[in-house]
Amino acid sequence: EQEGQRQQNELRSQFEMAQFELKRSEMLIDLYNRQIESSEQARSLLVSAFSTATGNFDEVLRMNQDIIMLKTQLFNAIRNGVTAQARMDYLSSKTE
């Protein structure tokens, strides 16, 4: 009986950790999407400034690098969220 209770507690703990990871991923996805949107707006302004010869091309390149980095982080957050959801699904099936 104690062993069964221990296993149930372990499954519950793993499920709660996966739930936390999923929530964290959702928050990061929202954050990265907002950051990408504002960075793309800033890049648009930089491109406009560059096209009128008042901007610096290096700034445009740096902004593009920042956007690529943010999109990479976004994809990692999505991957982590999908993994957490799959773990929750698996753990749920073990308790049924």
N, CA, C and O atoms as a DFTB+ gen file, in Angstrom:
384 C
 N C O
     1  1       0.824      -1.200       0.000
     2  2       0.000       0.000       0.000
     3  2       0.869       1.266       0.000
     4  3       0.597       2.222      -0.726
     5  1       1.923       1.247       0.834
     6  2       2.815       2.408       0.882
     7  2       3.535       2.609      -0.448
     8  3       3.743       3.741      -0.883
     9  1       3.909       1.515      -1.083
    10  2       4.583       1.603      -2.382
    11  2       3.646       2.212      -3.425
    12  3       4.062       3.047      -4.228
    13  1       2.399       1.797      -3.409
    14  2       1.409       2.359      -4.328
    15  2       1.215       3.847      -4.088
    16  3       1.114       4.625      -5.036
    17  1       1.164       4.241      -2.825
    18  2       1.023       5.661      -2.476
    19  2       2.249       6.456      -2.925
    20  3       2.129       7.579      -3.415
    21  1       3.422       5.861      -2.752
    22  2       4.658       6.518      -3.168
    23  2       4.668       6.734      -4.680
    24  3       5.031       7.810      -5.156
    25  1       4.272       5.718      -5.426
    26  2       4.222       5.842      -6.883
    27  2       3.195       6.890      -7.317
    28  3       3.441       7.667      -8.239
    29  1       2.065       6.904      -6.656
    30  2       1.032       7.889      -6.981
    31  2       1.543       9.315      -6.702
    32  3       1.308      10.231      -7.490
    33  1       2.232       9.483      -5.590
    34  2       2.809      10.796      -5.265
    35  2       3.861      11.202      -6.289
    36  3       3.947      12.371      -6.667
    37  1       4.648      10.252      -6.731
    38  2       5.676      10.526      -7.734
    39  2       5.037      10.949      -9.051
    40  3       5.491      11.908      -9.675
    41  1       4.001      10.257      -9.479
    42  2       3.292      10.609     -10.707
    43  2       2.660      11.994     -10.599
    44  3       2.720      12.786     -11.539
    45  1       2.060      12.277      -9.460
    46  2       1.445      13.585      -9.242
    47  2       2.507      14.685      -9.306
    48  3       2.289      15.737      -9.907
    49  1       3.652      14.431      -8.682
    50  2       4.744      15.397      -8.687
    51  2       5.253      15.647     -10.108
    52  3       5.480      16.794     -10.491
    53  1       5.429      14.595     -10.880
    54  2       5.877      14.732     -12.270
    55  2       4.837      15.479     -13.100
    56  3       5.191      16.298     -13.948
    57  1       3.565      15.201     -12.860
    58  2       2.498      15.881     -13.595
    59  2       2.492      17.369     -13.278
    60  3       2.362      18.195     -14.181
    61  1       2.630      17.714     -12.009
    62  2       2.644      19.120     -11.608
    63  2       3.854      19.845     -12.184
    64  3       3.753      21.015     -12.554
    65  1       4.994      19.168     -12.264
    66  2       6.178      19.771     -12.863
    67  2       5.956      20.007     -14.356
    68  3       6.338      21.055     -14.877
    69  1       5.353      19.063     -15.037
    70  2       5.049      19.230     -16.457
    71  2       4.045      20.362     -16.658
    72  3       4.145      21.121     -17.623
    73  1       3.085      20.476     -15.753
    74  2       2.105      21.561     -15.814
    75  2       2.802      22.915     -15.670
    76  3       2.496      23.859     -16.398
    77  1       3.729      22.999     -14.735
    78  2       4.506      24.220     -14.527
    79  2       5.302      24.563     -15.783
    80  3       5.329      25.719     -16.206
    81  1       5.951      23.561     -16.380
    82  2       6.744      23.781     -17.588
    83  2       5.862      24.242     -18.748
    84  3       6.271      25.094     -19.537
    85  1       4.662      23.688     -18.854
    86  2       3.742      24.103     -19.905
    87  2       3.329      25.563     -19.710
    88  3       3.331      26.342     -20.663
    89  1       2.979      25.929     -18.489
    90  2       2.583      27.314     -18.197
    91  2       3.741      28.271     -18.473
    92  3       3.545      29.350     -19.031
    93  1       4.931      27.873     -18.083
    94  2       6.121      28.695     -18.328
    95  2       6.340      28.879     -19.826
    96  3       6.641      29.981     -20.283
    97  1       6.192      27.810     -20.577
    98  2       6.349      27.883     -22.030
    99  2       5.320      28.810     -22.648
   100  3       5.643      29.584     -23.550
   101  1       4.089      28.740     -22.174
   102  2       3.030      29.617     -22.697
   103  2       3.368      31.080     -22.437
   104  3       3.159      31.931     -23.302
   105  1       3.885      31.373     -21.259
   106  2       4.255      32.748     -20.929
   107  2       5.425      33.223     -21.795
   108  3       5.434      34.363     -22.261
   109  1       6.412      32.346     -22.009
   110  2       7.551      32.715     -22.834
   111  2       7.132      32.917     -24.293
   112  3       7.622      33.828     -24.960
   113  1       6.236      32.076     -24.780
   114  2       5.748      32.218     -26.154
   115  2       5.090      33.585     -26.329
   116  3       5.334      34.275     -27.318
   117  1       4.267      33.966     -25.378
   118  2       3.618      35.279     -25.432
   119  2       4.657      36.398     -25.416
   120  3       4.575      37.341     -26.203
   121  1       5.626      36.289     -24.525
   122  2       6.680      37.300     -24.416
   123  2       7.469      37.409     -25.715
   124  3       7.669      38.509     -26.230
   125  1       7.918      36.279     -26.246
   126  2       8.721      36.311     -27.473
   127  2       7.919      36.852     -28.650
   128  3       8.460      37.589     -29.475
   129  1       6.651      36.503     -28.741
   130  2       5.823      37.038     -29.825
   131  2       5.730      38.562     -29.748
   132  3       5.823      39.249     -30.765
   133  1       5.545      39.084     -28.532
   134  2       5.479      40.542     -28.376
   135  2       6.823      41.193     -28.706
   136  3       6.867      42.240     -29.354
   137  1       7.911      40.576     -28.263
   138  2       9.235      41.126     -28.544
   139  2       9.550      41.094     -30.041
   140  3      10.133      42.034     -30.579
   141  1       9.163      40.015     -30.700
   142  2       9.390      39.912     -32.145
   143  2       8.609      40.997     -32.871
   144  3       9.129      41.646     -33.779
   145  1       7.366      41.190     -32.471
   146  2       6.543      42.215     -33.111
   147  2       7.165      43.602     -32.964
   148  3       7.250      44.347     -33.940
   149  1       7.596      43.950     -31.766
   150  2       8.184      45.280     -31.571
   151  2       9.541      45.385     -32.267
   152  3       9.894      46.452     -32.768
   153  1      10.296      44.302     -32.303
   154  2      11.588      44.325     -32.998
   155  2      11.399      44.473     -34.503
   156  3      12.182      45.152     -35.167
   157  1      10.371      43.845     -35.037
   158  2      10.104      43.986     -36.468
   159  2       9.667      45.414     -36.805
   160  3       9.994      45.934     -37.872
   161  1       8.931      46.038     -35.895
   162  2       8.560      47.446     -36.106
   163  2       9.810      48.333     -36.073
   164  3       9.962      49.238     -36.893
   165  1      10.690      48.062     -35.124
   166  2      11.931      48.842     -35.029
   167  2      12.786      48.625     -36.273
   168  3      13.380      49.571     -36.793
   169  1      12.852      47.387     -36.751
   170  2      13.618      47.107     -37.965
   171  2      13.040      47.887     -39.146
   172  3      13.785      48.431     -39.961
   173  1      11.732      47.937     -39.231
   174  2      11.095      48.684     -40.316
   175  2      11.509      50.154     -40.270
   176  3      11.777      50.760     -41.307
   177  1      11.561      50.714     -39.086
   178  2      11.998      52.110     -38.938
   179  2      13.469      52.270     -39.331
   180  3      13.853      53.248     -39.972
   181  1      14.276      51.294     -38.935
   182  2      15.695      51.352     -39.281
   183  2      15.902      51.255     -40.793
   184  3      16.744      51.956     -41.355
   185  1      15.140      50.392     -41.443
   186  2      15.238      50.248     -42.899
   187  2      14.812      51.547     -43.572
   188  3      15.444      51.991     -44.531
   189  1      13.742      52.156     -43.068
   190  2      13.297      53.438     -43.630
   191  2      14.372      54.505     -43.468
   192  3      14.640      55.272     -44.392
   193  1      14.983      54.549     -42.297
   194  2      16.045      55.529     -42.051
   195  2      17.236      55.256     -42.955
   196  3      17.853      56.185     -43.475
   197  1      17.558      53.982     -43.140
   198  2      18.686      53.634     -44.006
   199  2      18.399      54.027     -45.454
   200  3      19.282      54.513     -46.161
   201  1      17.158      53.811     -45.885
   202  2      16.817      54.118     -47.284
   203  2      16.831      55.622     -47.558
   204  3      16.956      56.043     -48.708
   205  1      16.705      56.422     -46.515
   206  2      16.781      57.885     -46.702
   207  2      18.182      58.399     -46.366
   208  3      18.397      59.604     -46.243
   209  1      19.132      57.469     -46.219
   210  2      20.546      57.784     -45.968
   211  2      20.789      58.423     -44.604
   212  3      21.825      59.055     -44.397
   213  1      19.848      58.268     -43.666
   214  2      20.093      58.790     -42.320
   215  2      20.343      57.657     -41.324
   216  3      20.638      57.904     -40.155
   217  1      20.224      56.421     -41.794
   218  2      20.400      55.277     -40.906
   219  2      21.681      54.526     -41.197
   220  3      22.363      54.783     -42.188
   221  1      21.993      53.596     -40.314
   222  2      23.208      52.796     -40.399
   223  2      22.817      51.361     -40.747
   224  3      21.964      50.766     -40.089
   225  1      23.442      50.813     -41.780
   226  2      23.118      49.442     -42.199
   227  2      23.480      48.432     -41.116
   228  3      22.803      47.412     -40.979
   229  1      24.527      48.692     -40.348
   230  2      24.908      47.785     -39.257
   231  2      23.776      47.651     -38.234
   232  3      23.565      46.576     -37.672
   233  1      23.061      48.733     -37.999
   234  2      21.929      48.678     -37.070
   235  2      20.820      47.776     -37.608
   236  3      20.185      47.040     -36.852
   237  1      20.594      47.840     -38.913
   238  2      19.588      46.975     -39.535
   239  2      20.008      45.514     -39.382
   240  3      19.185      44.663     -39.044
   241  1      21.275      45.224     -39.628
   242  2      21.779      43.852     -39.487
   243  2      21.676      43.366     -38.044
   244  3      21.289      42.224     -37.798
   245  1      22.021      44.225     -37.097
   246  2      21.929      43.857     -35.676
   247  2      20.480      43.543     -35.288
   248  3      20.215      42.597     -34.547
   249  1      19.556      44.346     -35.797
   250  2      18.147      44.105     -35.491
   251  2      17.687      42.785     -36.106
   252  3      16.918      42.046     -35.491
   253  1      18.156      42.490     -37.315
   254  2      17.816      41.202     -37.931
   255  2      18.351      40.045     -37.097
   256  3      17.668      39.034     -36.933
   257  1      19.564      40.183     -36.571
   258  2      20.134      39.149     -35.710
   259  2      19.303      38.978     -34.442
   260  3      19.063      37.857     -33.993
   261  1      18.868      40.091     -33.873
   262  2      18.031      40.030     -32.668
   263  2      16.719      39.303     -32.957
   264  3      16.262      38.492     -32.151
   265  1      16.122      39.593     -34.103
   266  2      14.856      38.943     -34.468
   267  2      15.067      37.450     -34.661
   268  3      14.243      36.646     -34.227
   269  1      16.155      37.076     -35.304
   270  2      16.451      35.649     -35.491
   271  2      16.642      34.965     -34.139
   272  3      16.148      33.857     -33.926
   273  1      17.357      35.624     -33.228
   274  2      17.560      35.058     -31.893
   275  2      16.225      34.888     -31.163
   276  3      15.982      33.860     -30.532
   277  1      15.362      35.908     -31.255
   278  2      14.053      35.818     -30.603
   279  2      13.204      34.697     -31.201
   280  3      12.509      33.989     -30.473
   281  1      13.257      34.535     -32.509
   282  2      12.490      33.458     -33.144
   283  2      13.024      32.087     -32.749
   284  3      12.254      31.139     -32.595
   285  1      14.333      31.981     -32.586
   286  2      14.924      30.723     -32.108
   287  2      14.439      30.422     -30.692
   288  3      14.088      29.283     -30.384
   289  1      14.420      31.433     -29.838
   290  2      13.928      31.245     -28.473
   291  2      12.443      30.898     -28.483
   292  3      11.991      30.081     -27.680
   293  1      11.688      31.509     -29.382
   294  2      10.264      31.194     -29.510
   295  2      10.080      29.734     -29.881
   296  3       9.263      29.038     -29.277
   297  1      10.831      29.263     -30.868
   298  2      10.710      27.855     -31.279
   299  2      11.097      26.906     -30.151
   300  3      10.481      25.852     -29.990
   301  1      12.114      27.272     -29.365
   302  2      12.493      26.447     -28.212
   303  2      11.379      26.411     -27.175
   304  3      11.107      25.361     -26.592
   305  1      10.737      27.548     -26.942
   306  2       9.627      27.588     -25.978
   307  2       8.456      26.740     -26.474
   308  3       7.810      26.045     -25.690
   309  1       8.189      26.799     -27.766
   310  2       7.113      25.971     -28.335
   311  2       7.452      24.496     -28.168
   312  3       6.608      23.702     -27.752
   313  1       8.693      24.131     -28.494
   314  2       9.124      22.735     -28.340
   315  2       8.984      22.274     -26.887
   316  3       8.495      21.176     -26.624
   317  1       9.415      23.118     -25.949
   318  2       9.316      22.758     -24.533
   319  2       7.854      22.614     -24.100
   320  3       7.525      21.738     -23.300
   321  1       6.986      23.469     -24.627
   322  2       5.565      23.375     -24.300
   323  2       4.938      22.095     -24.838
   324  3       4.154      21.442     -24.150
   325  1       5.287      21.742     -26.067
   326  2       4.758      20.502     -26.659
   327  2       5.262      19.292     -25.877
   328  3       4.513      18.347     -25.632
   329  1       6.525      19.329     -25.490
   330  2       7.094      18.227     -24.704
   331  2       6.397      18.110     -23.350
   332  3       6.085      17.005     -22.905
   333  1       6.155      19.231     -22.701
   334  2       5.474      19.219     -21.399
   335  2       4.050      18.689     -21.549
   336  3       3.587      17.909     -20.716
   337  1       3.353      19.109     -22.608
   338  2       1.986      18.629     -22.840
   339  2       1.987      17.122     -23.090
   340  3       1.118      16.408     -22.590
   341  1       2.954      16.644     -23.856
   342  2       3.046      15.202     -24.118
   343  2       3.320      14.439     -22.821
   344  3       2.760      13.365     -22.599
   345  1       4.176      14.990     -21.970
   346  2       4.466      14.346     -20.688
   347  2       3.211      14.307     -19.813
   348  3       2.946      13.309     -19.142
   349  1       2.438      15.403     -19.823
   350  2       1.199      15.433     -19.047
   351  2       0.205      14.390     -19.583
   352  3      -0.443      13.687     -18.808
   353  1       0.094      14.298     -20.898
   354  2      -0.796      13.298     -21.498
   355  2      -0.383      11.893     -21.112
   356  3      -1.222      11.059     -20.773
   357  1       0.916      11.636     -21.164
   358  2       1.432      10.319     -20.809
   359  2       1.169      10.009     -19.339
   360  3       0.712       8.916     -19.005
   361  1       1.456      10.964     -18.465
   362  2       1.235      10.747     -17.034
   363  2      -0.248      10.577     -16.718
   364  3      -0.605       9.797     -15.835
   365  1      -1.111      11.295     -17.426
   366  2      -2.550      11.159     -17.215
   367  2      -3.016       9.758     -17.585
   368  3      -3.869       9.180     -16.912
   369  1      -2.451       9.217     -18.660
   370  2      -2.853       7.879     -19.084
   371  2      -2.381       6.809     -18.103
   372  3      -2.999       5.750     -17.998
   373  1      -1.299       7.077     -17.390
   374  2      -0.781       6.115     -16.412
   375  2      -1.638       6.064     -15.151
   376  3      -1.641       5.057     -14.442
   377  1      -2.361       7.139     -14.869
   378  2      -3.167       7.176     -13.649
   379  2      -4.597       6.711     -13.889
   380  3      -5.364       6.542     -12.941
   381  1      -4.954       6.506     -15.134
   382  2      -6.337       6.085     -15.441
   383  2      -6.492       4.600     -15.303
   384  3      -7.581       4.070     -15.521
